[in-house]
mmCIF file of C-alpha atoms in Angstrom:
data_model
loop_
_atom_site.group_PDB
_atom_site.id
_atom_site.type_symbol
_atom_site.label_atom_id
_atom_site.label_comp_id
_atom_site.label_asym_id
_atom_site.label_seq_id
_atom_site.Cartn_x
_atom_site.Cartn_y
_atom_site.Cartn_z
ATOM 1 C CA MET A 1 -17.236 25.400 8.493
ATOM 2 C CA LYS A 2 -19.510 22.757 7.328
ATOM 3 C CA LYS A 3 -19.391 19.292 8.752
ATOM 4 C CA LEU A 4 -19.667 15.287 7.068
ATOM 5 C CA SER A 5 -22.560 14.246 7.381
ATOM 6 C CA PRO A 6 -23.347 12.232 11.426
ATOM 7 C CA PRO A 7 -22.827 9.076 9.482
ATOM 8 C CA ARG A 8 -20.502 8.431 7.994
ATOM 9 C CA ALA A 9 -17.999 11.138 10.692
ATOM 10 C CA LEU A 10 -18.806 9.084 13.211
ATOM 11 C CA LEU A 11 -18.650 5.504 11.198
ATOM 12 C CA THR A 12 -14.705 7.274 10.424
ATOM 13 C CA VAL A 13 -15.023 7.984 14.531
ATOM 14 C CA ALA A 14 -16.089 4.247 15.682
ATOM 15 C CA LEU A 15 -13.102 2.399 13.216
ATOM 16 C CA LEU A 16 -10.026 4.534 14.511
ATOM 17 C CA LEU A 17 -12.003 3.085 18.169
ATOM 18 C CA THR A 18 -12.257 -0.371 16.655
ATOM 19 C CA ALA A 19 -8.440 -0.385 16.291
ATOM 20 C CA ALA A 20 -7.596 1.015 18.971
ATOM 21 C CA PHE A 21 -9.297 -1.373 21.479
ATOM 22 C CA LEU A 22 -7.748 -4.332 19.208
ATOM 23 C CA ILE A 23 -4.433 -3.090 18.894
ATOM 24 C CA CYS A 24 -5.327 -3.104 23.067
ATOM 25 C CA PHE A 25 -6.756 -6.893 22.948
ATOM 26 C CA GLY A 26 -4.050 -7.925 20.730
ATOM 27 C CA LEU A 27 -1.481 -6.724 22.781
ATOM 28 C CA MET A 28 -2.919 -7.834 25.996
ATOM 29 C CA ARG A 29 -2.758 -11.681 24.279
ATOM 30 C CA GLY A 30 0.791 -11.312 23.717
ATOM 31 C CA GLU A 31 0.709 -11.269 20.154
ATOM 32 C CA PHE A 32 2.586 -8.648 19.241
ATOM 33 C CA MET A 33 5.552 -11.247 20.285
ATOM 34 C CA ARG A 34 4.084 -13.735 18.093
ATOM 35 C CA VAL A 35 4.341 -11.254 15.232
ATOM 36 C CA LEU A 36 7.760 -10.913 16.120
ATOM 37 C CA SER A 37 8.609 -14.624 16.695
ATOM 38 C CA LYS A 38 7.662 -15.661 13.087
ATOM 39 C CA ALA A 39 9.080 -11.701 11.402
ATOM 40 C CA ALA A 40 12.097 -12.092 13.976
ATOM 41 C CA SER A 41 13.629 -15.381 11.401
ATOM 42 C CA ILE A 42 13.708 -16.296 8.172
ATOM 43 C CA CYS A 43 9.956 -16.569 6.477
ATOM 44 C CA LEU A 44 10.943 -19.579 4.003
ATOM 45 C CA GLU A 45 7.327 -19.760 1.950
ATOM 46 C CA CYS A 46 8.165 -15.690 1.558
ATOM 47 C CA ILE A 47 10.780 -16.006 -0.325
ATOM 48 C CA GLY A 48 9.970 -18.666 -2.116
ATOM 49 C CA ILE A 49 11.527 -21.573 0.049
ATOM 50 C CA GLY A 50 9.211 -23.266 1.778
ATOM 51 C CA MET B 1 9.207 35.681 -18.051
ATOM 52 C CA ASN B 2 8.645 37.947 -15.144
ATOM 53 C CA VAL B 3 10.000 37.236 -10.495
ATOM 54 C CA SER B 4 6.580 35.458 -9.991
ATOM 55 C CA GLU B 5 6.335 33.355 -12.651
ATOM 56 C CA SER B 6 9.790 31.913 -11.992
ATOM 57 C CA GLY B 7 9.403 31.376 -8.704
ATOM 58 C CA GLU B 8 5.665 29.683 -9.250
ATOM 59 C CA LYS B 9 8.112 27.220 -11.999
ATOM 60 C CA MET B 10 10.549 26.589 -8.849
ATOM 61 C CA HIS B 11 8.295 25.680 -6.548
ATOM 62 C CA LYS B 12 5.701 23.154 -9.248
ATOM 63 C CA LYS B 13 9.654 21.717 -9.473
ATOM 64 C CA ILE B 14 10.483 21.338 -6.117
ATOM 65 C CA LYS B 15 6.664 19.202 -5.258
ATOM 66 C CA ARG B 16 8.018 17.310 -8.176
ATOM 67 C CA ILE B 17 11.025 16.031 -6.014
ATOM 68 C CA ILE B 18 9.545 15.489 -2.955
ATOM 69 C CA ARG B 19 7.857 12.454 -3.153
ATOM 70 C CA PRO B 20 10.689 10.100 -4.849
ATOM 71 C CA LEU B 21 12.104 12.275 -2.382
ATOM 72 C CA ILE B 22 10.368 10.802 0.668
ATOM 73 C CA GLN B 23 9.635 7.768 -1.616
ATOM 74 C CA GLY B 24 13.716 6.934 -1.487
ATOM 75 C CA LEU B 25 13.796 7.894 2.345
ATOM 76 C CA SER B 26 11.254 6.053 3.720
ATOM 77 C CA ALA B 27 12.763 2.800 1.605
ATOM 78 C CA LEU B 28 15.649 3.511 3.955
ATOM 79 C CA ALA B 29 13.902 4.270 6.844
ATOM 80 C CA PHE B 30 12.029 0.650 6.661
ATOM 81 C CA ASN B 31 15.220 -1.584 5.081
ATOM 82 C CA LEU B 32 17.594 0.348 7.902
ATOM 83 C CA ASN B 33 19.902 -3.146 8.093
ATOM 84 C CA LEU B 34 22.617 -2.580 5.761
ATOM 85 C CA THR B 35 24.483 -5.014 7.533
ATOM 86 C CA GLY B 36 21.934 -7.699 6.638
ATOM 87 C CA PHE B 37 22.109 -7.067 3.165
ATOM 88 C CA ALA B 38 25.935 -8.642 3.467
ATOM 89 C CA SER B 39 26.225 -10.958 5.511
ATOM 90 C CA GLY B 40 22.870 -12.929 4.354
ATOM 91 C CA SER B 41 20.950 -12.285 8.197
ATOM 92 C CA ILE B 42 18.038 -10.868 8.789
ATOM 93 C CA TYR B 43 17.680 -7.592 11.340
ATOM 94 C CA THR B 44 15.980 -9.930 15.484
ATOM 95 C CA GLY B 45 15.241 -6.912 16.704
ATOM 96 C CA PRO B 46 11.710 -5.882 18.928
ATOM 97 C CA LEU B 47 11.322 -3.607 15.990
ATOM 98 C CA LYS B 48 10.644 -6.234 13.895
ATOM 99 C CA GLY B 49 7.201 -6.724 16.405
ATOM 100 C CA VAL B 50 6.009 -3.182 14.967
ATOM 101 C CA CYS B 51 3.778 -4.047 11.968
ATOM 102 C CA VAL B 52 5.105 -0.942 8.544
ATOM 103 C CA PRO B 53 2.296 0.780 7.131
ATOM 104 C CA VAL B 54 3.546 -0.927 3.849
ATOM 105 C CA LEU B 55 3.951 -4.360 1.668
ATOM 106 C CA ASN B 56 8.387 -3.954 2.725
ATOM 107 C CA CYS B 57 9.556 -8.256 3.765
ATOM 108 C CA TYR B 58 10.244 -9.449 7.072
ATOM 109 C CA SER B 59 12.554 -11.473 4.827
ATOM 110 C CA CYS B 60 14.591 -8.384 3.460
ATOM 111 C CA PRO B 61 17.696 -8.960 5.901
ATOM 112 C CA GLY B 62 17.681 -4.357 5.533
ATOM 113 C CA ALA B 63 13.808 -4.957 7.286
ATOM 114 C CA VAL B 64 12.946 -3.333 10.702
ATOM 115 C CA GLY B 65 9.704 -4.066 11.057
ATOM 116 C CA ALA B 66 6.789 -6.567 10.508
ATOM 117 C CA CYS B 67 5.176 -6.958 6.497
ATOM 118 C CA PRO B 68 1.226 -6.862 7.786
ATOM 119 C CA ILE B 69 -0.098 -8.995 5.056
ATOM 120 C CA GLY B 70 2.694 -11.820 6.194
ATOM 121 C CA ALA B 71 2.058 -10.714 9.680
ATOM 122 C CA LEU B 72 -1.751 -11.057 9.909
ATOM 123 C CA GLN B 73 -0.964 -14.492 7.159
ATOM 124 C CA SER B 74 1.337 -15.640 9.876
ATOM 125 C CA SER B 75 -1.875 -15.694 11.949
ATOM 126 C CA PHE B 76 -4.060 -17.419 10.258
ATOM 127 C CA ALA B 77 -2.006 -20.432 9.150
ATOM 128 C CA ALA B 78 -0.252 -20.354 12.500
ATOM 129 C CA ILE B 79 -1.923 -23.767 14.065
ATOM 130 C CA GLY B 80 -5.407 -23.485 15.492
ATOM 131 C CA GLY B 81 -5.974 -20.355 13.323
ATOM 132 C CA LYS B 82 -5.187 -17.441 15.553
ATOM 133 C CA LEU B 83 -7.244 -14.290 15.025
ATOM 134 C CA ALA B 84 -4.295 -10.902 14.726
ATOM 135 C CA TYR B 85 -6.041 -8.206 17.117
ATOM 136 C CA TYR B 86 -3.029 -6.500 17.108
ATOM 137 C CA VAL B 87 -2.050 -6.269 13.202
ATOM 138 C CA LEU B 88 -6.129 -5.948 12.306
ATOM 139 C CA GLY B 89 -5.848 -3.620 14.511
ATOM 140 C CA MET B 90 -2.775 -1.750 13.376
ATOM 141 C CA LEU B 91 -4.092 -1.957 9.054
ATOM 142 C CA LEU B 92 -7.288 -0.201 10.086
ATOM 143 C CA LEU B 93 -5.314 2.204 11.865
ATOM 144 C CA PHE B 94 -3.275 2.497 8.649
ATOM 145 C CA ALA B 95 -6.265 2.727 6.519
ATOM 146 C CA ILE B 96 -8.871 5.425 8.906
ATOM 147 C CA THR B 97 -5.641 7.433 8.768
ATOM 148 C CA LEU B 98 -3.306 7.977 5.447
ATOM 149 C CA GLY B 99 -5.214 5.137 3.731
ATOM 150 C CA ARG B 100 -3.410 4.632 0.329
ATOM 151 C CA PHE B 101 -1.443 7.153 0.675
ATOM 152 C CA PHE B 102 1.173 4.901 1.925
ATOM 153 C CA CYS B 103 0.812 3.110 -1.096
ATOM 154 C CA GLY B 104 1.873 6.604 -2.657
ATOM 155 C CA TRP B 105 4.095 8.290 -0.862
ATOM 156 C CA LEU B 106 5.996 5.312 1.644
ATOM 157 C CA CYS B 107 5.955 1.878 0.085
ATOM 158 C CA PRO B 108 9.223 1.168 -1.406
ATOM 159 C CA PHE B 109 8.455 -1.953 -3.582
ATOM 160 C CA GLY B 110 5.393 0.676 -4.951
ATOM 161 C CA ALA B 111 8.009 3.567 -5.905
ATOM 162 C CA ALA B 112 10.159 0.194 -7.387
ATOM 163 C CA GLN B 113 8.067 0.490 -9.575
ATOM 164 C CA GLY B 114 7.192 4.300 -10.819
ATOM 165 C CA LEU B 115 10.149 4.119 -11.546
ATOM 166 C CA LEU B 116 9.886 1.368 -14.026
ATOM 167 C CA HIS B 117 7.515 2.863 -15.455
ATOM 168 C CA LYS B 118 9.762 6.243 -16.589
ATOM 169 C CA ALA B 119 11.342 4.420 -18.657
ATOM 170 C CA PRO B 120 10.990 5.627 -22.352
ATOM 171 C CA VAL B 121 9.085 2.875 -24.156
ATOM 172 C CA LYS B 122 5.223 3.043 -24.915
ATOM 173 C CA LYS B 123 3.419 3.302 -22.350
ATOM 174 C CA LEU B 124 0.556 0.812 -22.876
ATOM 175 C CA ARG B 125 -3.126 1.859 -22.135
ATOM 176 C CA ILE B 126 -5.596 -1.064 -20.759
ATOM 177 C CA PRO B 127 -9.079 -0.873 -21.816
ATOM 178 C CA LYS B 128 -11.391 -0.152 -19.481
ATOM 179 C CA CYS B 129 -13.480 -3.438 -20.168
ATOM 180 C CA ILE B 130 -9.819 -5.795 -18.932
ATOM 181 C CA ASP B 131 -9.047 -3.118 -16.742
ATOM 182 C CA ALA B 132 -11.465 -3.141 -14.482
ATOM 183 C CA PRO B 133 -12.346 -7.261 -13.849
ATOM 184 C CA LEU B 134 -8.126 -7.111 -13.471
ATOM 185 C CA ARG B 135 -8.888 -4.513 -10.940
ATOM 186 C CA CYS B 136 -10.156 -6.993 -8.724
ATOM 187 C CA LEU B 137 -7.900 -9.134 -8.795
ATOM 188 C CA LYS B 138 -6.798 -7.542 -5.548
ATOM 189 C CA TYR B 139 -9.951 -7.735 -3.189
ATOM 190 C CA ALA B 140 -9.504 -12.379 -4.653
ATOM 191 C CA ALA B 141 -5.917 -11.731 -3.079
ATOM 192 C CA LEU B 142 -7.003 -11.011 0.264
ATOM 193 C CA PHE B 143 -10.327 -12.571 1.071
ATOM 194 C CA VAL B 144 -8.751 -16.170 -1.207
ATOM 195 C CA LEU B 145 -5.170 -15.667 -0.563
ATOM 196 C CA VAL B 146 -4.437 -13.558 2.775
ATOM 197 C CA ILE B 147 -7.301 -14.595 4.677
ATOM 198 C CA GLY B 148 -9.212 -17.186 3.091
ATOM 199 C CA LEU B 149 -7.399 -20.160 2.629
ATOM 200 C CA PRO B 150 -4.981 -19.649 5.751
ATOM 201 C CA LEU B 151 -7.742 -19.548 7.385
ATOM 202 C CA LEU B 152 -9.801 -22.322 5.825
ATOM 203 C CA ALA B 153 -6.827 -25.339 4.185
ATOM 204 C CA ARG B 154 -6.118 -26.692 7.526
ATOM 205 C CA ASN B 155 -3.341 -29.748 6.321
ATOM 206 C CA GLY B 156 -3.839 -33.046 9.908
ATOM 207 C CA VAL B 157 -1.909 -30.878 12.525
ATOM 208 C CA ASN B 158 -4.732 -27.826 11.386
ATOM 209 C CA MET B 159 -2.303 -25.201 9.991
ATOM 210 C CA SER B 160 -1.310 -23.814 6.676
ATOM 211 C CA SER B 161 0.114 -21.511 4.733
ATOM 212 C CA PRO B 162 1.109 -17.849 4.309
ATOM 213 C CA TYR B 163 -0.997 -19.085 0.214
ATOM 214 C CA PHE B 164 0.507 -14.526 -1.179
ATOM 215 C CA CYS B 165 3.558 -14.569 -0.462
ATOM 216 C CA LYS B 166 4.558 -18.388 -0.790
ATOM 217 C CA TRP B 167 3.320 -17.576 -4.416
ATOM 218 C CA ILE B 168 2.201 -14.590 -4.880
ATOM 219 C CA CYS B 169 4.405 -11.809 -3.658
ATOM 220 C CA PRO B 170 7.023 -9.878 -5.299
ATOM 221 C CA ALA B 171 8.412 -7.892 -2.922
ATOM 222 C CA GLY B 172 9.508 -11.147 -0.585
ATOM 223 C CA THR B 173 11.286 -12.079 -3.465
ATOM 224 C CA LEU B 174 12.846 -9.661 -5.079
ATOM 225 C CA GLU B 175 13.621 -7.992 -1.614
ATOM 226 C CA GLY B 176 13.869 -11.553 1.089
ATOM 227 C CA GLY B 177 14.332 -14.672 -1.969
ATOM 228 C CA VAL B 178 16.941 -12.747 -4.037
ATOM 229 C CA PRO B 179 19.637 -10.954 -1.570
ATOM 230 C CA LEU B 180 19.209 -13.827 0.961
ATOM 231 C CA ALA B 181 20.196 -16.128 -2.108
ATOM 232 C CA LEU B 182 22.840 -13.832 -3.269
ATOM 233 C CA ALA B 183 24.656 -13.988 0.269
ATOM 234 C CA ASN B 184 24.422 -16.965 2.932
ATOM 235 C CA SER B 185 24.439 -20.130 0.780
ATOM 236 C CA SER B 186 22.315 -21.667 2.964
ATOM 237 C CA VAL B 187 18.881 -20.521 1.222
ATOM 238 C CA ARG B 188 21.069 -20.088 -1.823
ATOM 239 C CA GLY B 189 20.882 -24.163 -1.051
ATOM 240 C CA ALA B 190 17.529 -24.851 -0.665
ATOM 241 C CA LEU B 191 15.901 -22.947 -4.038
ATOM 242 C CA GLY B 192 13.473 -25.244 -6.644
ATOM 243 C CA GLY B 193 10.811 -25.003 -8.022
ATOM 244 C CA GLN B 194 8.646 -22.338 -5.980
ATOM 245 C CA PHE B 195 11.968 -19.898 -6.095
ATOM 246 C CA ALA B 196 11.901 -20.432 -9.599
ATOM 247 C CA TRP B 197 8.170 -19.861 -9.748
ATOM 248 C CA LYS B 198 7.554 -16.626 -7.775
ATOM 249 C CA LEU B 199 11.784 -14.834 -9.714
ATOM 250 C CA SER B 200 9.955 -15.615 -12.523
ATOM 251 C CA LEU B 201 5.962 -14.168 -11.557
ATOM 252 C CA SER B 202 8.662 -10.795 -10.250
ATOM 253 C CA VAL B 203 10.197 -10.558 -12.932
ATOM 254 C CA ALA B 204 7.265 -10.473 -15.791
ATOM 255 C CA ILE B 205 5.735 -7.703 -12.763
ATOM 256 C CA LEU B 206 8.533 -6.093 -13.238
ATOM 257 C CA ALA B 207 8.950 -5.915 -16.644
ATOM 258 C CA LEU B 208 5.454 -5.250 -17.391
ATOM 259 C CA CYS B 209 5.964 -1.679 -14.737
ATOM 260 C CA PHE B 210 7.887 -0.341 -18.271
ATOM 261 C CA PHE B 211 4.421 -0.363 -19.958
ATOM 262 C CA ILE B 212 1.717 -0.079 -17.191
ATOM 263 C CA TYR B 213 1.867 2.339 -14.380
ATOM 264 C CA ARG B 214 2.469 0.076 -10.778
ATOM 265 C CA PRO B 215 0.440 -2.693 -12.646
ATOM 266 C CA PHE B 216 1.336 -5.512 -9.363
ATOM 267 C CA CYS B 217 -0.163 -1.729 -6.782
ATOM 268 C CA LYS B 218 -3.168 -2.222 -9.335
ATOM 269 C CA TYR B 219 -3.896 -5.177 -10.030
ATOM 270 C CA LEU B 220 -2.681 -7.700 -7.442
ATOM 271 C CA CYS B 221 -1.806 -5.764 -4.055
ATOM 272 C CA PRO B 222 -4.111 -7.156 -1.050
ATOM 273 C CA LEU B 223 -3.039 -4.370 1.450
ATOM 274 C CA GLY B 224 -3.574 -2.145 -1.233
ATOM 275 C CA ALA B 225 -6.838 -3.293 -1.927
ATOM 276 C CA PHE B 226 -7.572 -2.883 2.062
ATOM 277 C CA TYR B 227 -6.354 0.484 2.361
ATOM 278 C CA GLY B 228 -8.754 0.648 -0.699
ATOM 279 C CA MET B 229 -11.887 -0.042 1.149
ATOM 280 C CA PHE B 230 -12.368 2.854 3.439
ATOM 281 C CA ALA B 231 -10.802 5.561 0.901
ATOM 282 C CA LYS B 232 -14.057 7.312 1.322
ATOM 283 C CA LEU B 233 -13.368 7.258 5.145
ATOM 284 C CA SER B 234 -9.944 7.438 5.570
ATOM 285 C CA LEU B 235 -9.565 11.023 7.945
ATOM 286 C CA TYR B 236 -6.455 12.281 4.471
ATOM 287 C CA ARG B 237 -9.328 12.295 1.748
ATOM 288 C CA TYR B 238 -9.056 14.859 -1.359
ATOM 289 C CA THR B 239 -12.041 17.012 -2.404
ATOM 290 C CA VAL B 240 -13.321 18.921 -5.359
ATOM 291 C CA ASP B 241 -14.313 22.893 -4.963
ATOM 292 C CA ALA B 242 -17.556 22.610 -7.420
ATOM 293 C CA SER B 243 -17.236 26.593 -7.996
ATOM 294 C CA ALA B 244 -13.404 25.896 -8.987
ATOM 295 C CA CYS B 245 -13.963 23.082 -10.899
ATOM 296 C CA THR B 246 -14.666 23.939 -15.060
ATOM 297 C CA HIS B 247 -14.289 20.356 -15.561
ATOM 298 C CA CYS B 248 -11.416 20.454 -17.667
ATOM 299 C CA GLY B 249 -10.341 17.111 -17.658
ATOM 300 C CA ALA B 250 -6.783 18.109 -17.206
ATOM 301 C CA CYS B 251 -7.017 15.430 -13.265
ATOM 302 C CA ALA B 252 -8.019 12.445 -15.167
ATOM 303 C CA GLU B 253 -5.552 12.675 -17.937
ATOM 304 C CA VAL B 254 -3.309 13.237 -15.869
ATOM 305 C CA CYS B 255 -4.058 10.574 -13.045
ATOM 306 C CA LYS B 256 -1.319 7.354 -13.726
ATOM 307 C CA MET B 257 -4.031 4.988 -12.068
ATOM 308 C CA GLY B 258 -7.118 5.831 -13.985
ATOM 309 C CA VAL B 259 -8.973 7.872 -11.593
ATOM 310 C CA ASP B 260 -11.221 10.457 -12.584
ATOM 311 C CA PRO B 261 -10.346 12.189 -9.578
ATOM 312 C CA ALA B 262 -13.226 15.296 -10.479
ATOM 313 C CA ARG B 263 -15.830 12.802 -10.575
ATOM 314 C CA GLU B 264 -14.182 10.913 -7.474
ATOM 315 C CA PRO B 265 -11.752 12.189 -5.731
ATOM 316 C CA ASN B 266 -11.709 9.028 -2.848
ATOM 317 C CA SER B 267 -11.723 6.293 -4.893
ATOM 318 C CA GLY B 268 -10.138 3.205 -3.425
ATOM 319 C CA GLU B 269 -7.464 3.915 -6.542
ATOM 320 C CA CYS B 270 -6.598 6.474 -5.474
ATOM 321 C CA ILE B 271 -2.521 5.874 -4.664
ATOM 322 C CA ARG B 272 -2.891 10.436 -2.912
ATOM 323 C CA CYS B 273 0.413 10.761 -6.011
ATOM 324 C CA GLY B 274 -0.915 13.986 -5.519
ATOM 325 C CA ASP B 275 -0.271 14.313 -9.744
ATOM 326 C CA CYS B 276 -3.967 16.207 -9.892
ATOM 327 C CA LYS B 277 -3.654 19.051 -8.078
ATOM 328 C CA ARG B 278 -0.803 19.841 -9.117
ATOM 329 C CA ILE B 279 -2.466 19.900 -12.965
ATOM 330 C CA CYS B 280 -5.331 21.407 -11.883
ATOM 331 C CA PRO B 281 -5.466 24.681 -13.551
ATOM 332 C CA THR B 282 -8.026 27.079 -10.947
ATOM 333 C CA GLY B 283 -6.871 25.075 -7.201
ATOM 334 C CA ALA B 284 -9.839 23.271 -7.253
ATOM 335 C CA LEU B 285 -8.871 20.322 -5.536
ATOM 336 C CA LYS B 286 -7.594 20.308 -2.603
ATOM 337 C CA THR B 287 -5.836 18.204 0.954
ATOM 338 C CA ARG B 288 -7.804 17.839 3.922
ATOM 339 C CA ALA B 289 -6.571 16.130 6.960
ATOM 340 C CA CYS B 290 -9.587 16.148 8.751
ATOM 341 C CA PHE B 291 -12.818 14.277 9.661
ATOM 342 C CA GLY B 292 -13.770 16.328 7.211
ATOM 343 C CA CYS B 293 -14.986 19.711 8.629
ATOM 344 C CA GLU B 294 -14.601 22.077 5.800
ATOM 345 C CA LYS B 295 -14.752 25.473 4.199
ATOM 346 C CA ARG B 296 -17.908 26.860 3.141
ATOM 347 C CA ASN B 297 -17.887 25.996 -0.999
ATOM 348 C CA LEU B 298 -16.532 23.128 -0.626
ATOM 349 C CA THR B 299 -18.191 20.245 -2.196
ATOM 350 C CA GLN B 300 -17.587 16.521 -1.145
ATOM 351 C CA LYS B 301 -17.321 14.522 -3.803
ATOM 352 C CA GLY B 302 -17.108 10.338 -3.523
ATOM 353 C CA GLY B 303 -19.707 9.318 -2.012
ATOM 354 C CA ASN B 304 -20.023 12.561 0.556
ATOM 355 C CA GLU B 305 -23.112 14.491 -0.063
#
């Protein structure tokens, strides 16, 4: 099996880890509730009223 | 016609209907709150805190998840302009795993555009000198309307607006605005000039779909732009078997997104629809879903040599 060049594969892994870190960090800061509170009410700008 | 030929024909037919089937199912899955369309209200349960990987307005009466572009802008636009680590992480995760596969296979608005393009009218071929700069618009939408203005253009109380949602997003108008206006009299009573602008733009985009394949995805979608930036690093990728490719050009000819898969299989414009793989007479185009491990003799083009 031939592998990708290490920097590219490493970059992919690093980005995956970054994504996991960002999600966990955001969840710890309570961002899930912030997204939920915004998404659970009608966004007037989105529908073209606000 | 012998048995193997008819079997192959059937196999190709099944492959052709799989994508529309998955697109229909995903549109339903992302918009399962069907009663909302009748009541003119939206779903408010805990799932709404989870970002979906596609442009599906969370103000759509059916939506059961959060649109990542809307969630990102609303976080930036909130008092104090907070960075949305959770949403950015979700976006990065989607981009690195399947990337624009989400556009080609799961996005309801992309599917609607593709459906309109099936209408039997003469298709427009945009000259490259116009097409190429127009494709940069989606990056401008991402960096200016989704990130820049909501973060920087603050008002007196340090708040901003979700500029892309407010002035451009046709998904918000068509999936959220129109159904809510039809079913909810208070929403209907509040409609004004901004809604008229957004509705006109949305209708124009839908009309363009008859002549141009997925014009919104090609030229305006900030989510497609974000995924496209990571296309060369995504786990789900296309590869070209250099020993099998005859450079016949069939893949580039069939690609409705204007990509030449034999030259650049992991282009940021490719939505992974798979038309090129189906048309390839030698089976040189292949899908890989891994950290880049490949069989011998496969040349991974598109920035990996």
